[in-house]
């Protein structure tokens, strides 16, 4: 079969059959969404998307997010066809060990994938963060006659994304923020895994998004290229509002016997139905075969080079007119800290050592932020409606109150912990910003999957989790985290810091900002804590566990403590010393950092053969790995009580007396 010129439908069918063939070969996957959304993808990617396959990380590229990430073969087919470094052999290895085509798209695994999607709704949330970052950075760097940041964020999403509650959180904010360069395509096919969705999803989606303040187009025929193109042009002309394009599609379009059914959602078509589909769509080619005419019509390398060359010309002119801004833009784009970071850090530690009175670590953190926000302009702070409690706003924080405030560096996310976390992930993935956001530690449960995703994607995000223990007192068990510190420490690649005073808090902030390969969580106290580490080596603190207070003789026991319980350990040590007993106190603000140290350091801090006793106002089981079977943990394996903090500590047995008794 020869083509003088391929039709749009044939070009879309190339996506369909690459998806069908890859899922068939893997005997696993989701062909329905790629088959249903192929026509939308053809129009967007061939006529509107600004990107360069030869440089997937070009700064001013459009961002494309496949929020319904189970349809990953749609994205992999697009990346291959347009010229990214993704070969036919890569597609043949779909869902295989160590391949560049995992079951759901993963950032940094596949060139051209902007974010890891799979947990539904979070890709959409990430896209809101990307569009937010574009708007903030454009306001920060663009100047009259010199526009270097001007790109769009495009999202494919399905019923599942809109059913997940996080979609409400982030889409409400996108409307408030007026993110008019955000365009979403809703694959309205009426099918989810359990079948036809009208039994569990009958929302008036158009009315819902108009209520958020979005511009809504459609429903349109999602298989009509002209209608799709018209909708995209309308979206590009819309100002002051994000756009939702509702596309009526058929899942598994082209399959004679499985189209429009849940059978095609998450299972291979199989040989018989594949052959029937090839016949129905007049596609006589072998599996994974793409005719040269179709391949060349898809290839975007030439247009990508032209897009980037045009931008580079504009940036050269910008750099001549604004050399300092250009240098700063390059620095934040490369994710480097300011050139005077060493001086900033020294000032940070000096500020912390100047704190002498008993101070809550959340307050110490705010004092750190007074300095950091001024010195590290790419910081984007925020809180889930708890700014006055989290103390996440510094003196130079500029709050965003309307979509006119896009030069802000502080976001009030409202009561939206999950949405905040997922938006922060999108903002950091965009590049140019270091987001941090606050809530109570107990409400990390709402945000947990977003925290997990920042760890999975190796992204520098700082989660500020205050009111970190039963020390918050009167609010009681609904607000007192018991299992949360231990639970968060179980997330791979998440550095959980629970500092005992101002200097440990400063070290936690410095390490979190220096850390390029993953997120950090700062668990901070509501109650005032004494300053215990001021005279000590910050490099030792940065190791995550160190000797805070030693004894004159070889210790007969070692207390291991974190956060507010370090002061309890010091009190017990003092009492024991008066009785002639010798105990070492180890502060372990970050177990992940301590575990990464050489064995020699670990054994120096926790000597072999010495009884170990850990104390934390939280679940005790996590500490068993440090104390061993012969050791002891003073912790809390039940929910808390509503009372002033000292009474709660006494009632739950988290006291110096318990440590002394253990010795």
XYZ file of C-alpha atoms in Angstrom:
663
model
C 0.000 0.000 0.000
C 1.594 3.277 -1.079
C 0.659 6.800 -0.145
C 1.358 9.967 -2.053
C 0.393 11.805 1.114
C -0.803 10.317 4.366
C -4.173 11.367 5.720
C -4.681 12.557 9.281
C -6.557 9.337 10.052
C -3.672 7.205 8.766
C -1.247 9.228 10.872
C -3.443 8.644 13.930
C -3.678 4.957 13.083
C 0.088 4.727 13.383
C -0.361 5.532 17.068
C -3.163 3.013 17.396
C -1.244 0.116 15.945
C 2.005 0.814 17.756
C -0.053 0.692 20.961
C -1.899 -2.458 19.905
C 1.301 -4.236 18.867
C 3.276 -3.271 21.985
C 0.501 -4.334 24.356
C 0.027 -7.596 22.470
C 3.760 -8.361 22.625
C 3.969 -7.524 26.326
C 0.737 -9.459 26.995
C -0.029 -6.555 29.299
C -1.111 -2.924 29.056
C -3.914 -0.551 28.138
C -4.654 -0.178 24.417
C -8.086 1.446 24.761
C -7.017 4.997 25.659
C -4.320 5.275 22.961
C -6.804 4.045 20.354
C -9.460 6.488 21.588
C -7.225 9.561 21.887
C -5.040 9.050 18.815
C -6.941 11.577 16.700
C -6.622 14.277 19.378
C -2.918 13.516 19.746
C -2.317 13.755 16.004
C -3.751 17.261 15.786
C -2.037 18.548 18.920
C 1.411 17.065 18.339
C 1.648 17.724 14.612
C 0.180 21.225 14.510
C 0.399 22.925 17.912
C 2.955 21.415 20.282
C 6.196 23.412 20.518
C 8.991 20.946 21.261
C 12.346 19.709 20.013
C 12.872 15.919 19.938
C 16.623 16.506 19.616
C 16.679 18.392 22.936
C 13.868 17.121 25.184
C 14.903 19.478 28.012
C 14.922 22.698 25.996
C 13.774 25.326 28.465
C 10.938 26.997 26.521
C 9.313 23.822 25.220
C 5.635 23.176 25.728
C 4.911 20.665 28.474
C 2.731 17.664 27.618
C 1.327 15.548 30.449
C -0.469 12.240 29.986
C -2.416 12.257 33.246
C -4.199 9.006 32.365
C -0.769 7.376 32.464
C -2.059 3.836 31.997
C -2.358 4.813 28.326
C 1.430 5.130 28.210
C 1.760 3.576 24.772
C 0.016 6.664 23.371
C 2.895 8.787 24.642
C 5.607 6.306 23.693
C 4.211 6.059 20.170
C 4.180 9.854 19.871
C 7.746 10.164 21.134
C 8.978 7.514 18.726
C 7.111 8.884 15.724
C 8.176 12.500 16.264
C 11.859 11.655 16.557
C 12.800 11.314 20.218
C 15.465 8.823 21.251
C 12.967 5.998 21.509
C 13.381 3.241 18.961
C 11.079 0.545 17.661
C 13.069 -1.903 19.760
C 12.252 0.219 22.803
C 8.565 -0.077 21.935
C 8.961 -3.822 21.528
C 10.352 -3.907 25.079
C 7.249 -2.248 26.493
C 6.781 -3.142 30.171
C 9.976 -5.203 30.280
C 12.724 -5.047 32.892
C 14.975 -1.967 32.620
C 13.333 -0.816 29.382
C 12.819 2.818 28.396
C 9.096 2.063 28.098
C 7.806 1.129 31.567
C 4.152 0.374 32.172
C 3.421 3.952 33.227
C 5.474 6.949 32.051
C 8.420 7.739 34.321
C 10.390 10.965 34.226
C 14.147 10.553 33.626
C 13.551 7.072 32.187
C 12.087 8.021 28.819
C 13.228 11.130 26.916
C 10.281 13.476 26.467
C 8.327 12.300 29.516
C 7.737 15.351 31.719
C 6.393 13.632 34.834
C 5.702 10.211 36.253
C 2.003 9.471 35.891
C 0.021 6.507 37.080
C -1.804 7.536 40.252
C -4.762 9.173 38.542
C -5.304 12.895 38.973
C -1.709 13.639 39.892
C -0.560 14.220 36.330
C -3.249 16.880 36.027
C -2.078 18.332 39.349
C 1.545 18.336 38.175
C 0.462 20.163 35.033
C -1.176 22.870 37.138
C 2.159 23.238 38.911
C 3.990 23.472 35.597
C 1.635 26.156 34.307
C 1.985 28.024 37.610
C 5.778 27.885 37.315
C 5.641 29.171 33.730
C 3.532 32.132 34.812
C 5.744 33.007 37.791
C 9.010 32.674 35.873
C 7.689 34.635 32.894
C 6.777 37.494 35.223
C 10.177 37.262 36.878
C 12.380 37.149 33.785
C 10.548 38.520 30.727
C 11.125 42.164 29.910
C 9.587 44.561 27.398
C 10.717 43.495 23.947
C 12.374 40.343 25.317
C 10.209 37.299 25.931
C 12.213 34.186 26.837
C 9.519 32.258 28.721
C 6.367 31.713 26.692
C 5.111 28.151 26.491
C 1.992 26.139 27.142
C 1.041 23.115 29.199
C -1.177 20.482 27.588
C -2.885 17.642 29.464
C -4.658 14.468 28.418
C -6.937 13.101 31.156
C -9.787 10.686 31.616
C -12.739 9.905 33.856
C -10.479 8.482 36.543
C -8.503 11.699 36.856
C -11.714 13.677 37.342
C -13.079 11.219 39.887
C -9.994 11.496 42.085
C -10.474 14.213 44.699
C -7.128 15.845 43.959
C -8.561 17.012 40.630
C -11.022 19.239 42.483
C -8.284 20.723 44.655
C -5.975 21.652 41.803
C -8.542 22.659 39.188
C -10.137 25.045 41.652
C -6.729 26.673 42.166
C -5.974 26.771 38.437
C -9.126 28.827 37.982
C -8.197 31.185 40.819
C -4.736 31.641 39.341
C -6.005 32.275 35.808
C -3.609 29.804 34.205
C -4.571 30.581 30.623
C -1.684 28.619 29.116
C -3.065 25.398 30.587
C -5.253 23.361 28.229
C -6.764 20.003 29.150
C -8.367 17.410 26.891
C -10.940 15.272 28.681
C -11.260 11.837 27.093
C -14.989 11.511 27.687
C -15.526 7.912 26.644
C -17.907 6.788 29.398
C -15.842 3.738 30.334
C -13.649 2.850 33.316
C -12.331 -0.491 34.557
C -15.652 -1.575 36.048
C -17.622 -0.724 32.914
C -19.919 2.124 31.909
C -19.350 5.010 34.312
C -22.914 6.333 34.558
C -23.401 4.088 37.588
C -20.765 5.975 39.553
C -19.865 9.145 37.631
C -22.651 11.424 36.403
C -21.080 14.827 37.049
C -21.921 17.706 34.770
C -18.256 18.205 33.916
C -18.796 21.330 31.831
C -20.727 23.036 34.643
C -18.156 21.892 37.171
C -15.277 23.514 35.325
C -17.184 26.681 34.520
C -17.795 26.961 38.271
C -14.027 26.749 38.811
C -13.575 29.696 36.464
C -12.363 27.694 33.465
C -13.171 28.234 29.799
C -15.005 25.113 28.618
C -15.194 23.946 24.995
C -17.427 21.142 23.856
C -18.343 18.418 24.012
C -16.746 17.988 20.593
C -16.223 14.909 18.458
C -12.844 13.630 19.611
C -12.362 11.788 16.330
C -12.937 14.847 14.099
C -9.589 16.464 13.321
C -11.140 19.729 12.170
C -13.233 20.082 15.328
C -10.205 19.295 17.488
C -8.066 21.856 15.692
C -10.769 24.527 16.022
C -11.031 23.869 19.759
C -7.268 24.163 20.227
C -7.188 27.457 18.343
C -9.962 28.767 20.581
C -8.072 27.659 23.689
C -4.936 29.463 22.520
C -6.906 32.691 22.143
C -8.475 32.458 25.591
C -7.013 34.778 28.226
C -7.390 34.823 31.986
C -8.723 31.258 32.241
C -7.462 27.701 31.766
C -9.327 25.686 29.154
C -11.035 22.307 29.349
C -11.843 20.697 25.984
C -14.396 17.930 26.441
C -13.830 15.328 23.724
C -16.438 12.633 23.149
C -14.481 9.566 22.111
C -14.837 5.820 21.841
C -12.398 3.765 23.865
C -10.671 1.278 21.595
C -11.751 3.173 18.454
C -11.242 0.996 15.377
C -11.681 -2.367 17.079
C -14.792 -3.946 15.520
C -15.786 -6.031 18.539
C -14.244 -4.293 21.549
C -14.783 -0.593 20.809
C -16.723 1.191 23.539
C -16.316 -1.580 26.114
C -14.251 -1.949 29.275
C -12.712 -5.093 27.751
C -10.307 -2.944 25.733
C -9.327 -0.744 28.689
C -6.608 -2.831 30.275
C -5.984 -5.980 28.251
C -4.407 -6.898 24.893
C -6.671 -7.135 21.881
C -5.240 -10.534 21.038
C -4.393 -11.916 17.621
C -7.927 -12.387 16.307
C -9.220 -8.930 17.230
C -5.974 -7.304 16.118
C -6.366 -8.775 12.649
C -9.990 -7.652 12.540
C -8.898 -4.141 13.498
C -6.184 -4.079 10.825
C -8.791 -5.014 8.262
C -11.328 -2.498 9.534
C -8.805 0.369 9.429
C -7.122 -0.774 6.197
C -3.753 -1.174 7.927
C -2.000 -4.058 6.121
C 1.403 -3.647 7.775
C 3.255 -6.105 9.971
C 3.440 -5.535 13.722
C 5.573 -2.473 14.541
C 5.895 -1.588 10.837
C 5.434 2.103 10.028
C 5.597 3.129 6.342
C 8.245 5.717 5.525
C 5.676 8.236 4.306
C 3.885 8.128 7.641
C 7.105 8.172 9.655
C 8.430 11.205 7.791
C 5.101 13.046 8.120
C 5.332 12.614 11.883
C 8.999 13.507 12.335
C 9.371 16.815 14.198
C 13.154 17.156 14.303
C 13.339 19.916 11.704
C 10.554 21.989 13.239
C 12.012 21.367 16.698
C 15.411 22.680 15.660
C 13.720 25.742 14.168
C 11.713 26.365 17.364
C 14.787 26.204 19.551
C 16.928 28.249 17.153
C 14.323 31.003 17.183
C 14.316 30.973 20.967
C 18.112 30.954 21.130
C 18.233 34.027 18.913
C 15.769 35.764 21.250
C 17.774 34.728 24.303
C 21.022 36.056 22.810
C 19.350 39.426 22.339
C 17.946 39.214 25.869
C 21.383 38.436 27.322
C 22.876 41.502 25.663
C 20.128 43.741 27.008
C 19.899 42.131 30.464
C 23.120 40.203 31.176
C 22.553 39.773 34.914
C 19.022 38.492 34.428
C 20.215 36.111 31.709
C 22.887 34.706 34.000
C 20.339 34.281 36.782
C 17.919 32.586 34.371
C 20.603 30.105 33.322
C 21.483 29.399 36.957
C 17.948 28.560 38.065
C 17.303 26.620 34.845
C 20.295 24.427 35.661
C 18.979 24.040 39.227
C 22.163 25.442 40.778
C 22.040 27.262 44.089
C 23.170 30.916 44.141
C 26.879 31.540 43.631
C 27.097 32.930 47.163
C 25.436 29.866 48.683
C 28.422 29.192 50.975
C 28.044 32.672 52.466
C 24.272 32.262 52.775
C 24.741 28.956 54.579
C 27.324 30.442 56.924
C 24.882 33.244 57.752
C 22.146 30.663 58.264
C 24.227 28.765 60.813
C 25.292 32.010 62.470
C 21.656 33.032 62.794
C 20.793 29.678 64.346
C 23.641 29.815 66.840
C 22.377 33.228 67.893
C 19.107 31.695 69.085
C 19.602 31.151 72.807
C 16.118 31.091 74.290
C 13.851 28.067 74.174
C 12.126 28.272 70.795
C 9.771 26.045 68.828
C 11.550 24.587 65.805
C 8.705 25.862 63.596
C 9.660 29.363 64.773
C 13.362 28.661 64.232
C 12.433 27.521 60.721
C 10.657 30.812 60.069
C 13.787 32.697 61.141
C 15.786 30.574 58.697
C 13.278 31.410 55.956
C 13.686 35.137 56.601
C 17.232 34.692 55.344
C 16.719 31.925 52.774
C 13.828 33.492 50.865
C 15.862 36.665 50.397
C 19.012 34.797 49.348
C 17.513 31.992 47.236
C 14.965 33.731 44.978
C 13.804 30.512 43.323
C 12.179 29.372 46.569
C 8.400 29.130 46.165
C 6.783 28.813 49.558
C 3.278 28.032 50.652
C 0.943 26.439 53.139
C -2.352 24.570 53.100
C -4.199 27.319 54.970
C -1.872 27.119 57.979
C 0.634 29.889 57.327
C 0.224 31.335 60.820
C 0.789 27.892 62.356
C 3.390 26.425 59.992
C 5.271 29.773 59.988
C 6.280 29.160 56.364
C 6.229 32.809 55.261
C 9.462 34.780 55.603
C 9.869 38.535 55.818
C 10.404 38.789 52.052
C 7.641 36.358 51.094
C 5.178 37.910 48.641
C 1.765 36.260 48.775
C -0.294 35.523 45.662
C -3.793 36.954 46.141
C -5.063 36.991 42.550
C -3.940 36.028 39.072
C -2.362 39.480 38.808
C 0.166 38.549 41.510
C 2.319 36.257 39.396
C 5.506 37.848 40.749
C 4.636 36.251 44.097
C 6.892 33.744 45.822
C 4.372 32.479 48.362
C 1.151 30.559 47.720
C -1.841 30.143 49.993
C -3.068 26.773 48.750
C -6.173 26.717 50.924
C -7.191 23.519 52.690
C -5.749 21.331 49.947
C -2.821 19.306 51.319
C -2.747 16.741 48.504
C -3.228 19.337 45.792
C -0.461 21.489 47.249
C 2.002 18.617 47.275
C 1.225 17.507 43.733
C 1.357 21.092 42.427
C 4.766 21.509 44.060
C 5.910 18.387 42.221
C 4.836 19.943 38.934
C 6.524 23.240 39.743
C 9.865 21.598 40.468
C 9.599 19.369 37.389
C 9.099 22.476 35.269
C 12.465 23.756 36.434
C 13.523 27.104 37.850
C 11.839 26.830 41.258
C 12.417 25.082 44.582
C 8.979 24.633 46.147
C 8.266 24.141 49.833
C 4.884 23.841 51.472
C 3.510 23.422 54.946
C 0.795 21.561 56.799
C 0.481 19.736 60.123
C 2.439 16.489 60.323
C -0.732 14.502 60.976
C -2.205 15.765 57.700
C 0.689 14.342 55.733
C -1.772 11.454 55.398
C -3.765 13.612 52.974
C -0.608 14.486 51.048
C 1.207 11.181 51.327
C 0.943 9.971 47.749
C 2.207 13.327 46.481
C 5.123 13.096 48.919
C 5.798 9.573 47.687
C 5.788 10.754 44.073
C 8.336 13.498 44.774
C 10.579 10.796 46.236
C 9.979 8.389 43.346
C 10.799 11.139 40.825
C 13.939 12.280 42.723
C 12.711 15.865 42.951
C 13.923 18.622 45.305
C 10.761 19.514 47.213
C 10.652 20.480 50.887
C 7.642 19.372 52.935
C 7.329 21.436 56.118
C 5.306 19.388 58.624
C 4.772 21.210 61.901
C 2.999 20.240 65.139
C 5.054 17.104 64.911
C 4.091 15.237 68.096
C 1.837 14.925 71.120
C 3.523 18.188 72.117
C 0.763 20.084 70.318
C -1.349 19.166 73.322
C -4.939 20.312 73.542
C -5.983 19.599 69.944
C -5.868 15.951 70.909
C -5.551 12.644 69.075
C -7.020 13.814 65.751
C -4.114 16.253 65.438
C -1.355 14.375 67.273
C 0.846 12.356 64.912
C 1.799 8.970 66.339
C 2.736 6.758 63.385
C 3.580 9.540 60.951
C 7.310 10.046 61.481
C 7.963 6.315 61.239
C 5.646 5.987 58.261
C 7.307 8.824 56.362
C 10.756 7.357 57.049
C 9.639 4.211 55.226
C 9.248 6.119 51.937
C 12.409 5.392 49.925
C 14.491 8.450 48.989
C 12.714 10.798 51.416
C 14.959 12.536 53.948
C 12.881 12.999 57.100
C 14.366 15.573 59.496
C 13.120 15.970 63.054
C 15.426 18.611 64.546
C 15.779 19.242 68.268
C 16.636 22.956 68.142
C 17.509 25.945 65.967
C 20.884 24.782 64.681
C 19.592 21.354 63.716
C 16.721 23.116 61.936
C 19.181 25.296 60.013
C 21.206 22.225 59.008
C 18.016 20.491 57.893
C 17.118 23.436 55.656
C 20.626 23.646 54.197
C 20.780 19.923 53.455
C 17.302 19.986 51.934
C 18.211 22.781 49.519
C 21.559 21.225 48.611
C 19.918 17.879 47.917
C 19.366 17.545 44.164
C 18.183 13.946 44.085
C 15.102 13.862 46.245
C 12.686 15.542 48.642
C 12.942 16.294 52.339
C 10.366 16.478 55.111
C 10.983 18.772 58.076
C 9.031 17.706 61.172
C 8.918 20.751 63.434
C 7.614 21.344 66.941
C 4.816 23.556 68.130
C 6.234 23.786 71.668
C 9.404 25.635 72.676
C 12.588 23.564 72.876
C 15.956 24.407 74.474
C 19.012 25.118 72.335
C 21.228 22.067 72.743
C 23.503 21.818 69.691
C 24.746 25.392 69.313
C 28.395 24.636 70.069
C 28.616 21.545 67.889
C 29.982 20.817 64.417
C 27.341 21.362 61.729
C 29.053 18.783 59.517
C 28.389 16.192 62.212
C 24.740 17.234 62.432
C 24.475 16.898 58.634
C 25.420 13.225 58.947
C 21.961 12.655 60.411
C 23.089 11.163 63.727
C 25.867 12.323 66.049
C 26.961 12.427 69.676
C 25.231 15.417 71.212
C 26.309 14.901 74.827
C 28.902 12.356 75.889
C 30.035 11.084 79.243
C 33.493 11.138 80.803
C 33.831 7.363 80.847
C 32.868 4.611 78.458
C 29.072 4.697 78.290
C 27.046 1.891 79.800
C 24.078 2.931 77.649
C 23.285 5.184 74.697
C 20.143 7.273 74.457
C 18.984 7.844 70.848
C 16.508 10.704 70.526
C 14.988 13.066 67.981
C 13.161 16.366 68.062
C 11.488 17.385 71.298
C 12.555 14.171 73.011
C 16.261 15.078 72.819
C 15.757 17.447 75.739
C 14.149 14.595 77.693
C 17.207 12.424 77.008
C 19.520 15.214 78.213
C 17.464 15.544 81.408
C 17.685 11.788 82.045
C 21.429 11.796 81.345
C 21.946 14.554 83.903
C 20.022 12.659 86.579
C 21.919 9.458 85.886
C 25.256 11.251 86.024
C 24.336 12.521 89.501
C 23.842 8.856 90.436
C 27.220 7.877 89.026
C 25.872 6.311 85.852
C 27.423 7.113 82.468
C 25.144 7.525 79.454
C 25.739 9.029 76.012
C 23.054 11.049 74.230
C 22.855 10.703 70.460
C 20.669 13.079 68.484
C 19.441 11.496 65.269
C 17.531 14.192 63.363
C 17.614 12.269 60.059
C 17.826 8.493 60.059
C 18.149 8.324 56.255
C 21.282 10.492 56.352
C 22.698 8.463 59.236
C 22.064 5.173 57.429
C 23.981 6.508 54.421
C 27.128 7.206 56.469
C 30.151 4.870 56.450
C 29.988 2.042 58.973
C 32.889 3.585 60.871
C 30.843 6.702 61.645
C 27.809 4.685 62.643
C 29.878 2.558 65.029
C 31.612 5.636 66.415
C 28.243 7.143 67.287
C 26.571 3.883 68.358
C 29.323 1.657 69.759
C 28.849 -2.094 69.589
C 28.099 -3.938 72.801
C 26.529 -0.968 74.568
C 22.830 -1.033 75.463
C 20.788 1.334 73.314
C 17.587 3.054 74.370
C 15.597 5.142 71.889
C 12.942 7.708 72.694
C 10.469 9.356 70.342
C 6.925 10.588 70.929
C 5.689 8.295 68.202
C 5.377 4.655 67.234
C 8.260 2.639 68.725
C 8.672 -0.092 66.117
C 10.811 1.947 63.710
C 13.580 2.273 66.319
C 14.002 -1.486 66.836
C 16.595 -1.622 64.053
C 18.841 0.732 66.037
C 18.391 -0.650 69.563
C 18.324 -4.376 68.729
C 16.601 -7.111 70.681
C 18.501 -6.235 73.841
C 17.602 -2.573 73.618
C 14.542 -0.605 74.615
C 12.265 1.975 73.004
C 10.292 4.606 74.872
C 7.531 5.416 72.422
C 3.780 5.547 71.892
C 1.823 2.704 70.292
C -1.619 4.211 70.871
C -3.431 7.415 69.947
C -2.958 10.548 72.029
C -4.968 12.602 74.505
C -6.386 16.108 74.612
C -4.598 18.072 77.354
C -1.740 20.528 77.784
C 1.464 19.081 76.322
C 3.284 18.286 79.609
C 0.282 16.337 80.844
C 0.067 14.359 77.598
C 3.764 13.451 77.766
C 3.304 12.306 81.366
C 0.134 10.354 80.627
C 1.708 8.527 77.686
C 4.935 7.728 79.495
C 7.313 9.659 77.258
C 9.439 10.978 80.102
C 12.934 11.104 81.532
C 11.808 8.718 84.261
C 11.067 6.065 81.648
C 14.571 6.444 80.220
C 16.136 6.249 83.662
C 14.125 3.136 84.468
C 15.305 1.528 81.218
C 18.943 2.043 82.263
